[in-house]
Coordinates of C-alpha atoms and ligand atoms in Angstrom, one line a residue:
X1482 CA -18.0 6.3 25.4
X1483 CA -15.5 6.5 28.8
X1484 CA -13.8 9.1 29.8
X1485 CA -10.9 7.4 28.8
X1486 CA -11.1 8.5 25.1
X1487 CA -11.7 11.8 25.3
X1488 CA -8.3 12.1 27.4
X1489 CA -6.2 9.7 25.4
X1490 CA -7.5 12.3 22.3
X1491 CA -7.2 15.7 23.7
X1492 CA -4.0 14.1 25.1
X1493 CA -2.7 12.6 21.6
X1494 CA -3.6 16.7 20.0
X1495 CA -1.5 18.6 22.5
X1496 CA 2.0 16.1 21.9
X1497 CA 1.8 15.8 18.2
X1498 CA 2.5 17.9 15.1
X1499 CA -1.3 18.3 14.2
X1500 CA -0.5 16.4 10.9
X1501 CA -3.1 13.7 11.4
X1502 CA -5.3 16.0 13.0
X1503 CA -7.2 13.7 16.3
X1504 CA -7.7 10.2 15.5
X1505 CA -11.5 9.1 15.6
X1506 CA -10.6 6.6 17.8
X1507 CA -8.2 4.6 19.9
X1508 CA -7.7 1.5 19.8
X1509 CA -6.5 -1.0 21.9
X1510 CA -6.2 -4.3 21.0
X1511 CA -6.8 -6.7 17.7
X1512 CA -7.5 -10.6 16.3
X1513 CA -7.7 -11.4 13.8
X1514 CA -10.6 -9.7 11.4
X1515 CA -11.5 -7.4 14.7
X1516 CA -9.6 -5.0 17.2
X1517 CA -11.4 -3.7 20.4
X1518 CA -11.3 0.5 21.8
X1519 CA -10.5 1.3 25.2
X1520 CA -13.9 0.8 26.2
X1521 CA -13.9 -2.8 25.0
X1522 CA -16.2 -2.1 22.3
X1523 CA -15.6 -4.6 19.3
X1524 CA -15.1 -3.6 15.1
X1525 CA -14.5 -5.8 12.8
X1526 CA -11.7 -3.9 10.4
X1527 CA -12.1 -3.7 6.9
X1528 CA -9.2 -1.2 6.3
X1529 CA -6.6 -3.1 8.0
X1530 CA -3.7 -0.8 9.1
X1531 CA -4.2 1.1 5.0
X1532 CA -3.7 -2.6 3.9
X1533 CA -1.2 -3.5 6.0
X1534 CA -1.6 -5.2 8.7
X1535 CA -2.3 -8.8 6.3
X1536 CA -3.4 -11.3 8.4
X1537 CA -5.2 -9.6 10.4
X1538 CA -3.9 -8.6 14.4
X1539 CA -2.2 -10.6 17.2
X1540 CA -2.1 -13.5 14.4
X1541 CA 0.0 -16.7 16.0
X1542 CA 2.7 -16.7 12.9
X1543 CA 3.4 -13.6 13.2
X1544 CA 3.1 -13.1 16.8
X1545 CA 6.1 -16.0 17.0
X1546 CA 8.0 -15.8 14.5
X1547 CA 8.2 -12.0 15.4
X1548 CA 9.1 -13.3 19.2
X1549 CA 11.8 -16.1 18.4
X1550 CA 13.6 -12.9 15.9
X1551 CA 13.3 -10.0 19.0
X1552 CA 14.7 -12.7 21.4
X1553 CA 17.5 -14.2 19.4
X1554 CA 18.7 -11.2 17.3
X1555 CA 16.2 -8.0 16.5
X1556 CA 19.6 -6.0 15.0
X1557 CA 22.6 -6.1 13.1
X1558 CA 23.3 -3.2 11.0
X1559 CA 24.7 -3.4 7.7
X1560 CA 27.6 -3.7 8.3
X1561 CA 27.5 -7.6 8.6
X1562 CA 24.3 -10.0 7.5
X1563 CA 22.0 -12.4 8.6
X1564 CA 20.7 -15.2 7.3
X1565 CA 16.8 -13.8 7.3
X1566 CA 17.5 -11.4 5.4
X1567 CA 19.3 -13.0 3.1
X1568 CA 16.6 -15.7 3.0
X1569 CA 13.6 -12.5 2.7
X1570 CA 15.5 -11.1 -0.9
X1571 CA 15.0 -15.1 -2.3
X1572 CA 12.3 -15.9 -1.8
X1573 CA 11.4 -12.3 -2.6
X1574 CA 13.1 -12.9 -6.4
X1575 CA 11.5 -16.4 -6.6
X1576 CA 7.7 -14.8 -5.6
X1577 CA 8.2 -12.7 -8.4
X1578 CA 9.9 -15.3 -11.1
X1579 CA 12.6 -13.1 -12.7
X1580 CA 16.1 -13.0 -12.0
X1581 CA 17.4 -9.3 -10.4
X1582 CA 18.5 -8.2 -6.6
X1583 CA 16.8 -6.3 -3.8
X1584 CA 17.3 -3.8 -1.6
X1585 CA 15.6 -4.0 2.3
X1586 CA 14.1 -0.6 3.8
X1587 CA 11.8 0.2 6.3
X1588 CA 8.5 2.0 4.7
X1589 CA 7.2 2.6 1.1
X1590 CA 8.4 6.1 0.7
X1591 CA 12.2 5.0 1.8
X1592 CA 11.8 2.1 -1.5
X1593 CA 9.7 5.4 -3.9
X1594 CA 13.7 6.9 -3.1
X1595 CA 15.2 4.0 -3.3
X1596 CA 13.9 3.4 -6.9
X1597 CA 14.3 7.3 -7.9
X1598 CA 17.6 7.4 -6.4
X1599 CA 18.2 4.1 -9.3
X1600 CA 16.5 6.1 -11.7
X1601 CA 18.4 9.4 -11.4
X1602 CA 21.4 6.9 -11.5
X1603 CA 20.1 5.5 -15.0
X1604 CA 20.2 8.5 -16.1
X1605 CA 22.4 10.6 -15.7
X1606 CA 24.8 8.2 -17.5
X1607 CA 22.1 7.8 -20.1
X1608 CA 22.1 11.1 -20.5
X1609 CA 18.4 11.6 -19.1
X1610 CA 16.8 14.2 -17.1
X1611 CA 12.7 13.8 -16.3
X1612 CA 11.0 12.0 -15.0
X1613 CA 6.7 10.2 -15.3
X1614 CA 4.1 9.7 -13.4
X1615 CA 0.2 9.8 -13.1
X1616 CA -2.1 12.7 -12.1
X1617 CA -3.7 11.5 -8.5
X1618 CA -1.1 9.3 -7.8
X1619 CA 0.4 9.0 -4.6
X1620 CA 4.2 7.6 -4.3
X1621 CA 5.0 9.2 -0.3
X1622 CA 5.7 11.7 1.8
X1623 CA 9.3 12.4 1.4
X1624 CA 11.2 15.0 -0.9
X1625 CA 11.7 12.3 -3.9
X1626 CA 8.7 10.0 -2.8
X1627 CA 5.8 13.7 -3.0
X1628 CA 8.0 14.8 -5.9
X1629 CA 6.2 11.8 -8.1
X1630 CA 3.5 12.5 -6.7
X1631 CA 0.1 13.7 -8.3
X1632 CA -1.7 15.2 -5.7
X1633 CA -1.3 19.0 -5.5
X1634 CA -3.3 19.4 -2.3
X1635 CA 0.2 17.5 -0.4
X1636 CA 2.1 18.9 -3.0
X1637 CA 2.9 22.4 -3.7
X1638 CA 3.5 24.3 -0.6
X1639 CA 6.7 21.8 -0.3
X1640 CA 7.8 23.1 -3.7
X1641 CA 10.4 23.5 -5.7
X1642 CA 11.6 20.0 -6.0
X1643 CA 14.8 18.7 -6.8
X1644 CA 13.7 16.0 -9.8
X1645 CA 11.7 17.2 -12.5
X1646 CA 8.6 14.8 -13.1
X1647 CA 6.1 15.6 -16.1
X1648 CA 2.5 14.0 -14.6
X1649 CA 0.0 12.5 -17.2
X1650 CA -3.4 11.4 -16.8
X1651 CA -3.7 8.2 -15.2
X1652 CA -5.1 6.1 -17.5
X1653 CA -4.3 7.9 -21.0
X1654 CA -1.8 6.2 -22.9
X1655 CA -1.9 8.0 -25.4
X1656 CA -0.6 11.2 -23.8
X1657 CA 1.7 8.9 -21.9
X1658 CA 3.3 7.8 -25.1
X1659 CA 3.4 11.3 -25.7
X1660 CA 5.7 12.2 -22.5
X1661 CA 8.2 10.1 -22.6
X1662 CA 11.2 10.5 -25.0
X1663 CA 14.3 9.4 -25.2
X1664 CA 15.3 11.8 -22.6
X1665 CA 12.4 10.5 -19.2
X1666 CA 14.9 8.6 -17.1
X1667 CA 11.2 6.6 -15.7
X1668 CA 7.9 6.4 -15.8
X1669 CA 6.7 6.2 -12.2
X1670 CA 3.2 4.5 -11.9
X1671 CA 0.8 2.0 -9.3
X1672 CA -0.6 -0.8 -11.2
X1673 CA -4.4 0.6 -9.6
X1674 CA -4.4 4.4 -8.1
X1675 CA -4.8 3.3 -3.8
X1676 CA -4.6 7.1 -2.3
X1677 CA -6.9 7.8 -5.1
X1678 CA -9.2 6.2 -4.5
X1679 CA -8.6 2.6 -5.3
X1680 CA -8.5 3.0 -9.5
X1681 CA -7.8 0.3 -11.8
X1682 CA -5.8 0.8 -14.4
X1683 CA -7.5 0.0 -17.9
X1684 CA -7.5 -2.6 -19.7
X1685 CA -4.3 -2.4 -22.1
X1686 CA -2.3 1.3 -20.1
X1687 CA -0.1 -0.8 -18.0
X1688 CA 1.6 -3.4 -21.6
X1689 CA 1.3 0.3 -23.3
X1690 CA 2.9 1.7 -20.3
X1691 CA 6.0 -1.9 -20.6
X1692 CA 5.6 -1.0 -24.2
X1693 CA 7.0 2.5 -24.5
X1694 CA 9.1 2.2 -22.0
X1695 CA 10.7 -0.2 -24.0
X1696 CA 10.5 1.7 -27.6
X1697 CA 12.2 4.8 -25.6
X1698 CA 14.1 3.3 -23.3
X1699 CA 12.8 4.5 -19.7
X1700 CA 13.3 2.4 -16.7
X1701 CA 8.6 1.4 -15.2
X1702 CA 9.0 1.5 -11.7
X1703 CA 5.9 0.3 -10.6
X1704 CA 4.6 1.6 -7.6
X1705 CA 2.9 -1.9 -5.7
X1706 CA 3.1 -0.3 -2.0
X1707 CA -0.2 -1.1 -1.3
X1708 CA -1.3 -3.7 -4.2
X1709 CA 1.0 -6.5 -3.4
X1710 CA 1.7 -8.9 -1.4
X1711 CA -1.5 -10.8 -1.8
X1712 CA -3.6 -7.5 -1.5
X1713 CA -5.4 -8.3 -5.2
X1714 CA -5.6 -12.1 -4.7
X1715 CA -1.7 -12.5 -6.9
X1716 CA 1.3 -11.8 -4.7
X1717 CA 1.5 -9.6 -6.9
X1718 CA -0.2 -7.1 -9.5
X1719 CA 1.7 -6.5 -12.3
X1720 CA 2.0 -10.5 -12.8
X1721 CA -2.0 -10.5 -13.1
X1722 CA -1.6 -6.9 -14.8
X1723 CA 0.3 -9.1 -17.5
X1724 CA 3.5 -6.9 -17.5
X1725 CA 7.3 -7.0 -15.7
X1726 CA 8.1 -3.8 -14.4
X1727 CA 12.2 -3.2 -14.2
X1728 CA 11.7 -1.7 -10.6
X1729 CA 9.4 -2.0 -8.4
X1730 CA 8.7 -1.1 -4.6
X1731 CA 6.3 -2.4 -2.0
X1732 CA 6.2 -2.2 1.2
X1733 CA 2.6 -2.5 4.0
X1734 CA 1.6 -6.0 2.9
X1735 CA 4.5 -7.2 4.0
X1736 CA 5.3 -6.7 7.2
X1737 CA 2.0 -7.5 8.5
X1738 CA 2.3 -4.3 10.4
X1739 CA 5.7 -4.4 10.9
X1740 CA 7.7 -2.3 9.3
X1741 CA 9.9 -3.1 6.5
X1742 CA 9.2 -2.3 2.6
X1743 CA 11.5 -3.6 -0.3
X1744 CA 13.1 -3.4 -3.7
X1745 CA 13.2 -5.3 -6.7
X1746 CA 15.4 -4.2 -10.0
X1747 CA 15.4 -6.6 -12.9
X1748 CA 17.8 -7.1 -15.2
X1749 CA 20.2 -4.8 -14.8
X1750 CA 18.4 -2.4 -13.0
X1751 CA 18.8 -4.5 -10.6
X1752 CA 22.8 -3.3 -10.4
X1753 CA 22.7 0.8 -11.4
X1754 CA 23.8 1.3 -7.5
X1755 CA 27.6 0.7 -6.9
X1756 CA 29.2 -0.1 -3.5
X1757 CA 27.8 2.7 -1.1
X1758 CA 25.3 4.6 -2.9
X1759 CA 22.5 3.8 -1.0
X1760 CA 21.4 2.2 2.2
X1761 CA 19.8 2.2 5.5
X1762 CA 20.6 1.1 8.7
X1763 CA 16.7 -0.2 10.3
X1764 CA 16.4 -1.4 6.2
X1765 CA 17.0 -5.3 6.6
X1766 CA 16.1 -5.3 9.9
X1767 CA 15.2 -9.1 11.7
X1768 CA 12.9 -8.6 13.3
X1769 CA 11.3 -7.3 10.0
X1770 CA 12.3 -9.7 7.8
X1771 CA 10.8 -12.6 10.2
X1772 CA 7.8 -10.9 9.9
X1773 CA 7.3 -10.6 6.8
X1774 CA 8.8 -13.7 6.4
X1775 CA 5.2 -15.7 8.9
X1776 CA 3.5 -13.2 6.1
X1777 CA 4.3 -15.1 3.3
X1778 CA 4.9 -19.0 4.8
X1779 CA 1.1 -17.8 6.2
X1780 CA -0.4 -16.6 2.6
X1781 CA 1.5 -20.3 1.4
X1782 CA 0.6 -22.3 3.7
X1783 CA -3.1 -21.4 4.7
X1784 CA -3.5 -20.6 0.6
X1785 CA -4.1 -17.1 0.9
X1786 CA -4.2 -15.7 -2.6
X1787 CA -7.5 -17.6 -3.5
X1788 CA -9.6 -17.2 -0.5
X1789 CA -8.6 -13.4 -0.9
X1790 CA -9.7 -14.1 -4.9
X1791 CA -13.4 -15.4 -3.6
X1792 CA -13.8 -13.7 -0.8
X1793 CA -12.5 -10.7 -2.7
X1794 CA -15.5 -10.8 -5.3
X1795 CA -18.0 -12.3 -2.8
X1796 CA -17.6 -9.1 -0.7
X1797 CA -17.8 -6.3 -4.5
X1798 CA -20.2 -8.5 -5.7
X1799 CA -22.5 -8.1 -2.5
X1800 CA -21.7 -4.3 -2.3
X1801 CA -23.0 -4.2 -5.8
X1802 CA -26.0 -5.9 -5.4
X1803 CA -27.4 -2.9 -2.7
X1804 CA -29.4 -1.3 -4.0
X1805 CA -28.9 1.9 -2.3
X1806 CA -29.6 5.2 -3.7
X1807 CA -26.3 7.2 -1.9
X1808 CA -23.7 4.0 -3.5
X1809 CA -23.0 4.3 -7.3
X1810 CA -21.8 1.2 -6.9
X1811 CA -18.2 -0.4 -7.0
X1812 CA -14.1 -0.5 -7.9
X1813 CA -11.4 -2.4 -7.3
X1814 CA -10.4 -6.5 -7.2
X1815 CA -9.3 -8.6 -4.5
X1816 CA -9.8 -7.7 -0.4
X1817 CA -9.0 -3.7 -2.0
X1818 CA -12.6 -2.6 -2.7
X1819 CA -14.6 1.0 -3.1
X1820 CA -17.5 1.7 -2.8
X1821 CA -18.6 4.2 -4.2
X1822 CA -21.2 7.4 -3.4
X1823 CA -23.5 9.0 -5.6
X1824 CA -22.4 12.5 -3.3
X1825 CA -18.9 13.3 -1.5
X1826 CA -20.0 11.9 1.6
X1827 CA -17.8 9.4 3.0
X1828 CA -16.8 11.0 5.6
X1829 CA -20.2 10.9 7.2
X1830 CA -20.8 6.5 6.1
X1831 CA -17.3 6.4 7.8
X1832 CA -18.8 8.0 11.3
X1833 CA -22.3 5.5 10.7
X1834 CA -20.1 2.9 10.1
X1835 CA -17.4 3.4 12.8
X1836 CA -20.8 3.5 15.2
X1837 CA -22.7 0.4 13.8
X1838 CA -19.3 -1.2 14.8
X1839 CA -17.0 -1.7 11.3
X1840 CA -13.5 0.0 10.6
X1841 CA -13.9 1.7 6.8
X1842 CA -11.3 4.7 5.3
X1843 CA -13.2 7.8 3.6
X1844 CA -10.7 7.2 1.1
X1845 CA -11.7 9.9 -0.8
X1846 CA -15.0 12.4 -0.3
X1847 CA -17.4 10.0 -2.4
X1848 CA -15.3 6.7 -2.6
X1849 CA -15.4 4.3 0.6
X1850 CA -12.0 2.3 0.6
X1851 CA -11.8 -1.6 2.4
X1852 CA -8.7 -3.5 2.1
X1853 CA -9.3 -6.2 5.4
X1854 CA -7.4 -9.0 6.8
X1855 CA -6.2 -10.5 4.0
X1856 CA -7.4 -13.6 6.6
X1857 CA -11.3 -12.1 6.9
X1858 CA -13.7 -15.0 6.9
X1859 CA -16.5 -14.9 4.7
X1860 CA -19.2 -14.8 7.2
X1861 CA -18.0 -11.6 8.5
X1862 CA -17.8 -10.0 4.7
X1863 CA -21.2 -10.6 5.6
X1864 CA -21.9 -8.9 8.7
X1865 CA -20.9 -6.0 7.2
X1866 CA -22.8 -6.3 3.9
X1867 CA -25.9 -6.8 6.3
X1868 CA -25.2 -3.8 8.5
X1869 CA -24.2 -1.4 4.9
X1870 CA -27.2 -0.1 3.7
X1871 CA -28.1 1.1 7.2
X1872 CA -24.5 2.4 7.5
X1873 CA -25.3 4.1 3.6
X1874 CA -29.0 5.4 5.6
X1875 CA -28.0 7.5 8.3
X1876 CA -24.4 8.8 6.9
X1877 CA -27.2 10.0 3.9
X1878 CA -29.2 11.3 6.6
X1879 CA -26.6 12.9 8.8
Ligands
PLP1096 C1 1.2 3.8 1.3 C2 1.8 4.0 0.0 C3 3.7 4.6 0.4 C4 4.2 5.9 0.8 O1 4.2 4.2 2.0 P1 4.3 5.0 3.3 O2 5.3 3.7 3.8 O3 3.7 5.7 4.2 O4 5.9 5.5 3.4 C5 3.5 4.4 -1.0 N1 3.0 4.5 -2.4 C6 2.0 4.2 -2.6 C7 1.0 3.4 -3.5 C8 1.0 3.8 -0.7 O5 0.0 2.6 -0.8

């Protein structure tokens, strides 16, 4: 490592609030599924900015769309409308296949804030006073989104929260049924829990959640901020899971690296807000909308949904076939997987992988998250599968 990396890390530490700690690596540029650090060393990017860089780095379609839009009209505020935002909302509804309405914002937490405000308003007009969410679920760091987040270590010190949220064990349909009454305004669930370590819902859980919400009149909110836009090999994870939520939130992969979030409300849930109820100055920003169009165009033109299903199965099967004492299995679907460890050595695996030229994410002490760009090649996946046993051995001995 040259002097540049330690120097930049020291400056980061001095200039930034300590909330992130100091990241282990400074990246300089990327191309496809590869990135280079400040010293010119190459890595295969198997985390893609946390499931954000759907087209990888510097994809020509994204570069062109963003460059042309910023040179034409970058921002209008919501005092004026523009064509890219209207077409994006129409396009998302078309991919969703259910009549509804869209709100555009800038991040995942902001999408969940919007969904929560819709649910609060719906609750107030129907005598519904509380919300249900899942233990270990993650919905974001702002106060509304954090109040729905079922992870004590990140929420407790910031409470009490302005909304009454009751937590149930994820995947337990009976517990959900007991928790959701006619006073419940909405249930917030991830179709697969991302930050918890890519934990898929058990078979039948999400359709049971739909039935429970239908029976009681609670809104079902699917947080697809991490799972949407091809990540699982489907446009939206809930389409493969066989249920339709009332509200859907998305963000991460939609802009391919440009900040954009969205909420879709289906049926009556799309028109709970009245004029003046909500807003976002940057929401629907024309450059981010252009980026989202480039992502959607490329997924369509390059057949990336089928590629994600094939490449994801290849990666999962390759991991499952590795016989190593530190590795106990793999879960998830599409290009959204967690390799499971016999011991809480994920941080050591992440560090060993980095030394070997692979960026992976220690999402839990015993789980390694892989969420590579959707464009990753099979040969690139194979290079990781070949290197992974030695990485595990190095971590086991660390
Ligand atoms: C990342 C994430 C969020 C928060 O998104 P931000 O853009 O970081 O605010 C919310 N929910 C889920 C499921 C996520 O993965």
